[in-house]
mmCIF file of C-alpha atoms in Angstrom:
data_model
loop_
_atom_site.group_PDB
_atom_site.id
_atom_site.type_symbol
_atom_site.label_atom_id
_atom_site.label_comp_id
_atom_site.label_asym_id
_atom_site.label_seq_id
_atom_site.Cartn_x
_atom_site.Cartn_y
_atom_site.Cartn_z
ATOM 1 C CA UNK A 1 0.000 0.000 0.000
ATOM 2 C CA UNK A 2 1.420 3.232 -0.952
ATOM 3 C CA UNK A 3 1.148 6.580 0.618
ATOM 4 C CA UNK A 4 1.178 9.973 -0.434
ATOM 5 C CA UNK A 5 1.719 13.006 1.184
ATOM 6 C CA UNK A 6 -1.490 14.302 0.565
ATOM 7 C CA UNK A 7 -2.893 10.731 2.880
ATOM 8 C CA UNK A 8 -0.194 11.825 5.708
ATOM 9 C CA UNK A 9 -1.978 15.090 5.970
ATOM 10 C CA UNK A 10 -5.809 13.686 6.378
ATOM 11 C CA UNK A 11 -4.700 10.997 8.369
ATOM 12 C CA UNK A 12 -3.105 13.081 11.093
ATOM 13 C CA UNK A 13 -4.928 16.118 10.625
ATOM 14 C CA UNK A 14 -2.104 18.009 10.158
ATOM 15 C CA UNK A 15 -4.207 20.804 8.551
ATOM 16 C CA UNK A 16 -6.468 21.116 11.850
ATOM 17 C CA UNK A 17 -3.025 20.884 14.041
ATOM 18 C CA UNK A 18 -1.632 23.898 11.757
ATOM 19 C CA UNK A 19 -4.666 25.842 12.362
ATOM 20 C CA UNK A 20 -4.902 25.139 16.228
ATOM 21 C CA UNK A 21 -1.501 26.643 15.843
ATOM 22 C CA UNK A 22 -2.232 29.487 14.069
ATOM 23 C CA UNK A 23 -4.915 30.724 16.826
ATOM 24 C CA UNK A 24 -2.508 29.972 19.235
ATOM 25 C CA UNK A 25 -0.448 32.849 17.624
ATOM 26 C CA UNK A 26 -2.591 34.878 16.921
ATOM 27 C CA UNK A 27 -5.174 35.153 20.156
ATOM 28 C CA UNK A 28 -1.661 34.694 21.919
ATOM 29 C CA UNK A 29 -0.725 38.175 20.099
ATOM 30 C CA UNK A 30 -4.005 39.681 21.395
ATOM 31 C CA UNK A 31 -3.491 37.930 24.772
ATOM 32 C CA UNK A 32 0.025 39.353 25.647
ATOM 33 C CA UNK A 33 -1.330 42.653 25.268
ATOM 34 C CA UNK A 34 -4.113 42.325 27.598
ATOM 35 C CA UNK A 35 -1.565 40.731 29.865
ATOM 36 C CA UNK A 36 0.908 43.791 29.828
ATOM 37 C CA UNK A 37 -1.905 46.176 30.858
ATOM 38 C CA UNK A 38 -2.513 43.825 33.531
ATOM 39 C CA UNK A 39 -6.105 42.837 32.751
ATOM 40 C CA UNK A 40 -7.343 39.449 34.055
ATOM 41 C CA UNK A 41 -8.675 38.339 30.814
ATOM 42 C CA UNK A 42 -4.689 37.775 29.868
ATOM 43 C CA UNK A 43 -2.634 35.678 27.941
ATOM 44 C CA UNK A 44 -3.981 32.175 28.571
ATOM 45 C CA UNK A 45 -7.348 33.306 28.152
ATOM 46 C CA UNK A 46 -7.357 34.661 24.835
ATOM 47 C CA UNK A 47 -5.467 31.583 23.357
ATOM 48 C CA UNK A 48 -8.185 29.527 24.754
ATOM 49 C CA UNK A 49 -10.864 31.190 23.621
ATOM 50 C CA UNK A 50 -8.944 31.702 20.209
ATOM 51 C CA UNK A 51 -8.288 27.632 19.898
ATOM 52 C CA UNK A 52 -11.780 26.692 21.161
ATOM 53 C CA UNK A 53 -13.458 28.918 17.973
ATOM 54 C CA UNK A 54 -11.184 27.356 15.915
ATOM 55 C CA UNK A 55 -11.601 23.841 16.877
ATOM 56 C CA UNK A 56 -15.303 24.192 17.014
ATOM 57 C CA UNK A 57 -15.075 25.706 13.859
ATOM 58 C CA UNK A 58 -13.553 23.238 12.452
ATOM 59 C CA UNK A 59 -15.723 20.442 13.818
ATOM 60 C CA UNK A 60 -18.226 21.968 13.020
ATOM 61 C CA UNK A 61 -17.948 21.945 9.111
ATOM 62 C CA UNK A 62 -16.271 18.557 9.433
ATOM 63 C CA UNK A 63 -19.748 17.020 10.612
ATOM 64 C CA UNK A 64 -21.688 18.837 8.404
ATOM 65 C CA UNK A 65 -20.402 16.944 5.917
ATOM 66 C CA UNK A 66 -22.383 13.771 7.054
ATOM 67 C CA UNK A 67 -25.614 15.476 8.069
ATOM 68 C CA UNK A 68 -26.730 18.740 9.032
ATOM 69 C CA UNK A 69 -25.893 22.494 8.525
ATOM 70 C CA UNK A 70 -22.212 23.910 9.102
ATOM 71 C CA UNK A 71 -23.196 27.152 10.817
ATOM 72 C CA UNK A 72 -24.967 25.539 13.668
ATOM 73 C CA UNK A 73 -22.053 24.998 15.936
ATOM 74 C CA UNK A 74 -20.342 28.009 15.054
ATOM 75 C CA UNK A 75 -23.216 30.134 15.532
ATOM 76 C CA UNK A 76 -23.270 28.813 19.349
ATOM 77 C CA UNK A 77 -19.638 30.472 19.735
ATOM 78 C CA UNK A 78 -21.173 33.590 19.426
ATOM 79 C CA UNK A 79 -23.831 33.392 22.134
ATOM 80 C CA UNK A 80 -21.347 30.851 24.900
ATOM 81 C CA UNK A 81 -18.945 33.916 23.957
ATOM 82 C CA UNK A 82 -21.123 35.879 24.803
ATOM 83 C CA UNK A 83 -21.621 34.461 28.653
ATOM 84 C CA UNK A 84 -17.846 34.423 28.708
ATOM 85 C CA UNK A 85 -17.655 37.946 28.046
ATOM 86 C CA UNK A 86 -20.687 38.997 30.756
ATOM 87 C CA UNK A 87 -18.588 37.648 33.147
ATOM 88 C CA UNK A 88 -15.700 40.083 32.520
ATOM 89 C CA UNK A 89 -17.761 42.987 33.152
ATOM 90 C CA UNK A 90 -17.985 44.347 36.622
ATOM 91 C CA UNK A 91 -20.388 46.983 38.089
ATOM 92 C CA UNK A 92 -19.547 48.981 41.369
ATOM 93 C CA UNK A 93 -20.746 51.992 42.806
ATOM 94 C CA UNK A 94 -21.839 53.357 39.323
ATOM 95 C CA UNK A 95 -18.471 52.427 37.570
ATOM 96 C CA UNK A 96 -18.283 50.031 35.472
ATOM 97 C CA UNK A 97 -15.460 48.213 34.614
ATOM 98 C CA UNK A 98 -14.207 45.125 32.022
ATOM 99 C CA UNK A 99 -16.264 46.382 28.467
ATOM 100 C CA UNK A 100 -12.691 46.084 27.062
ATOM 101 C CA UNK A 101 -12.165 42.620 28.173
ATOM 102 C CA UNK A 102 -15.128 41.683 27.025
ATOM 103 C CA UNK A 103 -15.024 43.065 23.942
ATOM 104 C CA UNK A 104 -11.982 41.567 23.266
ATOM 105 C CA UNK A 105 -12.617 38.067 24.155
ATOM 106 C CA UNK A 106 -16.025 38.376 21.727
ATOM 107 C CA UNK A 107 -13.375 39.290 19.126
ATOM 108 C CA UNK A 108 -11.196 36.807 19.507
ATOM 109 C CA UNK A 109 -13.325 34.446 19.343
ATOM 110 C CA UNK A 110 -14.450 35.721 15.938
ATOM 111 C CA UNK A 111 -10.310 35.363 15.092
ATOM 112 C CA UNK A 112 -10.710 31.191 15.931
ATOM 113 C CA UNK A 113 -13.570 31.007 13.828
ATOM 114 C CA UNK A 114 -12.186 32.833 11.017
ATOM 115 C CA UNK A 115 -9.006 30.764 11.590
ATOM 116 C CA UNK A 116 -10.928 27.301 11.715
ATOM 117 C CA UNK A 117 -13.203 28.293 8.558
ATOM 118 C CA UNK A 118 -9.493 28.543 6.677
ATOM 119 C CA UNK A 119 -9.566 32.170 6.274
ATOM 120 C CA UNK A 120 -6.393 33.032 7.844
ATOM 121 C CA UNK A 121 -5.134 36.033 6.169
ATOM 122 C CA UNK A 122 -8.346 37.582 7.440
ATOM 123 C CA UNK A 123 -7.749 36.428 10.739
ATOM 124 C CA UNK A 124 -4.092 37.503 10.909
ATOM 125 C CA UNK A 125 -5.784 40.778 9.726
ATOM 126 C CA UNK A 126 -8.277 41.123 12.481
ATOM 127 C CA UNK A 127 -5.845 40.709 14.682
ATOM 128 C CA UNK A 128 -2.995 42.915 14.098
ATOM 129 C CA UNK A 129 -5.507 45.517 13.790
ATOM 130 C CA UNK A 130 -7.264 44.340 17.407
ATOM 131 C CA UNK A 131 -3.416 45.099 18.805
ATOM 132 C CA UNK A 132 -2.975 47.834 17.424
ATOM 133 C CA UNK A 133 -6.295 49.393 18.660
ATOM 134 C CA UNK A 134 -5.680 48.501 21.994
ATOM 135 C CA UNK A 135 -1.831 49.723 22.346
ATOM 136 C CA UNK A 136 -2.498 52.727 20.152
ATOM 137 C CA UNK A 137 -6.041 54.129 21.073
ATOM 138 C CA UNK A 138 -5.048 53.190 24.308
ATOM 139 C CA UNK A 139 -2.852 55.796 24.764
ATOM 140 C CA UNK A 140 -4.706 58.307 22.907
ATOM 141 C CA UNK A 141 -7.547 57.293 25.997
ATOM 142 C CA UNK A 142 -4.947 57.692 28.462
ATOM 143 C CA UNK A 143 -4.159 60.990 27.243
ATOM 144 C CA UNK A 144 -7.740 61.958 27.165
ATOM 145 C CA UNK A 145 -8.393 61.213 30.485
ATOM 146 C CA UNK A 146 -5.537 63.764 31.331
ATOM 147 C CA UNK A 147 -7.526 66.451 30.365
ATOM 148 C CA UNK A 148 -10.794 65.783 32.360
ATOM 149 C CA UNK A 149 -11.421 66.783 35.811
ATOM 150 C CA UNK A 150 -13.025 65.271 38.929
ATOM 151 C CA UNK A 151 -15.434 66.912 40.747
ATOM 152 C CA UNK A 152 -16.529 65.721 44.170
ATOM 153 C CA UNK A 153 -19.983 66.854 45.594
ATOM 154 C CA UNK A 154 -21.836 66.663 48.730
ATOM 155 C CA UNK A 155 -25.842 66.686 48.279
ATOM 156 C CA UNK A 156 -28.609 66.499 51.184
ATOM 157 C CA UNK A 157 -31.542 65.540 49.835
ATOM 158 C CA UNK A 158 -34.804 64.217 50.676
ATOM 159 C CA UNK A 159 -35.406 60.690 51.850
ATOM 160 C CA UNK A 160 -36.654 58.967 48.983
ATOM 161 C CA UNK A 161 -34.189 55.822 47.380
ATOM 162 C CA UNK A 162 -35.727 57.527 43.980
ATOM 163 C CA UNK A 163 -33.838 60.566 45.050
ATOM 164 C CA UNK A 164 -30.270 59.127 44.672
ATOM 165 C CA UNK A 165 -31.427 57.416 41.391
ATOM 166 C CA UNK A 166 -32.305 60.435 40.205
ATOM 167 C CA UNK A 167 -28.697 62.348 40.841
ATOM 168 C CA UNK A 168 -26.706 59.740 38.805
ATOM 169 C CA UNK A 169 -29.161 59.958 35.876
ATOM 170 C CA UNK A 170 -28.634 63.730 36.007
ATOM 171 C CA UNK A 171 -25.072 63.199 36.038
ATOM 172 C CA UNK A 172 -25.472 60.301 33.193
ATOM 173 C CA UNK A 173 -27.570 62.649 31.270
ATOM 174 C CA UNK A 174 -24.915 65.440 31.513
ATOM 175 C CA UNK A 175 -22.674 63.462 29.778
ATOM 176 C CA UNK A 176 -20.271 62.809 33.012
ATOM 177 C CA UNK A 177 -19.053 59.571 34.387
ATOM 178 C CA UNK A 178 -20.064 58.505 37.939
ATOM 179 C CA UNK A 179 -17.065 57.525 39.530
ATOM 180 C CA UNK A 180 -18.179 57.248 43.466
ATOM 181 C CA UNK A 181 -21.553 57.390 44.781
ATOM 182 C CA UNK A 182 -22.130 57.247 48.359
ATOM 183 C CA UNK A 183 -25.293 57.890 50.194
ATOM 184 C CA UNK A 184 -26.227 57.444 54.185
ATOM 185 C CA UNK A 185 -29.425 58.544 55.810
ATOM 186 C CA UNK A 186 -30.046 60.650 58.555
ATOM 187 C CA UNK A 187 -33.039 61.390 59.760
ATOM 188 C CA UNK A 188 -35.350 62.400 57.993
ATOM 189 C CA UNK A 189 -32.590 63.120 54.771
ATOM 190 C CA UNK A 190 -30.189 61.510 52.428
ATOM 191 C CA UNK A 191 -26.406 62.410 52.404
ATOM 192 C CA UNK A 192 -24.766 62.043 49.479
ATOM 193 C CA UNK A 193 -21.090 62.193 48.534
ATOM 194 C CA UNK A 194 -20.933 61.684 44.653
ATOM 195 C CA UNK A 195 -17.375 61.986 42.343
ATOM 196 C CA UNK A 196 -17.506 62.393 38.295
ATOM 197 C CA UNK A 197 -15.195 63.080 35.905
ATOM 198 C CA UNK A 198 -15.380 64.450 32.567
ATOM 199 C CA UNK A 199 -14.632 66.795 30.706
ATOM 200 C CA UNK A 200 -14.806 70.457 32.226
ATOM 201 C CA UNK A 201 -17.040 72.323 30.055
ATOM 202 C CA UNK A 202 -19.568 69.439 31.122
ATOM 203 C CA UNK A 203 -19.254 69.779 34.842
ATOM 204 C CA UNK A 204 -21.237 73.197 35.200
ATOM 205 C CA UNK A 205 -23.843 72.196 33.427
ATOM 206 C CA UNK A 206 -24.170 69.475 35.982
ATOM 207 C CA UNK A 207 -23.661 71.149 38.900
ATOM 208 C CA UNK A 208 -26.649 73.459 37.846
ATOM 209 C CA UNK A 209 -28.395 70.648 37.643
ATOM 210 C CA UNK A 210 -27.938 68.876 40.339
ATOM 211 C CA UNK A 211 -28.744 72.069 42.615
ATOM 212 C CA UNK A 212 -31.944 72.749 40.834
ATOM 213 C CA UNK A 213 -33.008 68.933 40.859
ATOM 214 C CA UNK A 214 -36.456 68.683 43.109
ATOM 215 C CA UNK A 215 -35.619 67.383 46.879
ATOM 216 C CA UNK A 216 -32.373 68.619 46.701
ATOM 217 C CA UNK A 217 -31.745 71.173 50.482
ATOM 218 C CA UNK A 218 -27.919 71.344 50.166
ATOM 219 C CA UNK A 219 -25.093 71.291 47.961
ATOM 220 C CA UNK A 220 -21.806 71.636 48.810
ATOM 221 C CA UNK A 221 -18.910 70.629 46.289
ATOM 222 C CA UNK A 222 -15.572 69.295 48.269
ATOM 223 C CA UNK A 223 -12.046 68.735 47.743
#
């Protein structure tokens, strides 16, 4: 029995094994840039999620060819990716944190897919331009956030829960983000201590505002 190279390659796969290795590089590319900014969806996580597209990917169309429709499985990436990604972001005190992360990991996983569906100069593509929005732009958002201020408040208002909803939506609405929101009651009132940054033409507006806002008795902005 003779053999061919072309019967070494589907009998060990080695075009699946190349591609496996391919998403290794490339959601390892994406991956070590998360990982130098210190985010916890890092290295190991994005080759992962890069390798599991692509292998699903991959399986995916290989089944199809007995029975049933290629875009099944892969379409499923795209919602469990989705879970994954839900999980990244966090919500505290009005900030929230991880949309990056999670963006990222959604993209990446579009990276295996492309990867496992064989197009892989689109996927080397996708993500050379995914590093270079996050190292790039990410400066330019550093920067950005140089030239915004913080402005820390201290409200009384009246003692309604509706009340304190109502300050960060006037905030929101202002265009400002809510950094810190803290609010006690005492007695019969609220005390608030609120932070948001911006940029400054915004924070007047706000600060108008938030004194004219209905149940409001004191405003005093703080250091």
């Amino acid at each position: 029995m003779s053999w061919n190279f072309s019967d070494v390659i589907e009998l060990l796969r080695l075009d699946l094994v190349s591609a496996l290795l391919i998403a290794v590089l490339l959601g390892g590319g994406v991956g070590l840039q998360r990982e130098l900014r210190g985010k916890s969806a890092g290295l190991r996580t994005n080759i992962l999620i890069c390798v599991g597209a692509a292998l699903f990917t991959q399986m995916s169309q290989s089944m199809a060819l007995l029975a049933g429709d290629p875009t099944r499985i892969a379409a499923q990436i795209v919602t469990g990716v989705g879970f994954l990604g839900a999980g990244a972001i966090l919500h505290s005190k009005g900030h929230v944190t991880g949309l990056t992360s999670a963006a990222t990991i959604w993209l990446v996983a579009a990276i295996g897919m492309a990867v496992g569906a064989g197009a892989i100069y689109e996927a080397a593509g996708a993500a050379l331009l995914v590093i270079v929005i996050l190292g790039v732009l990410g400066r330019v958002e550093a920067y950005l956030r140089t030239q915004q201020e913080v402005t820390h408040l201290s409200l009384e208002v009246e003692a309604d829960p509706e009340r304190v909803i109502a300050l960060e939506q006037i905030v929101e609405r202002a265009g400002l983000e809510l950094e810190q929101l803290r609010s006690e009651r005492v007695g019969d009132k609220i005390l608030v201590d609120l932070a948001m940054r911006g940029p400054k033409r915004l924070h007047d507006k706000a600060k108008r505002d938030l004194m004219r806002s209905s149940g409001t008795f004191s405003f005093v902005e703080s250091e």
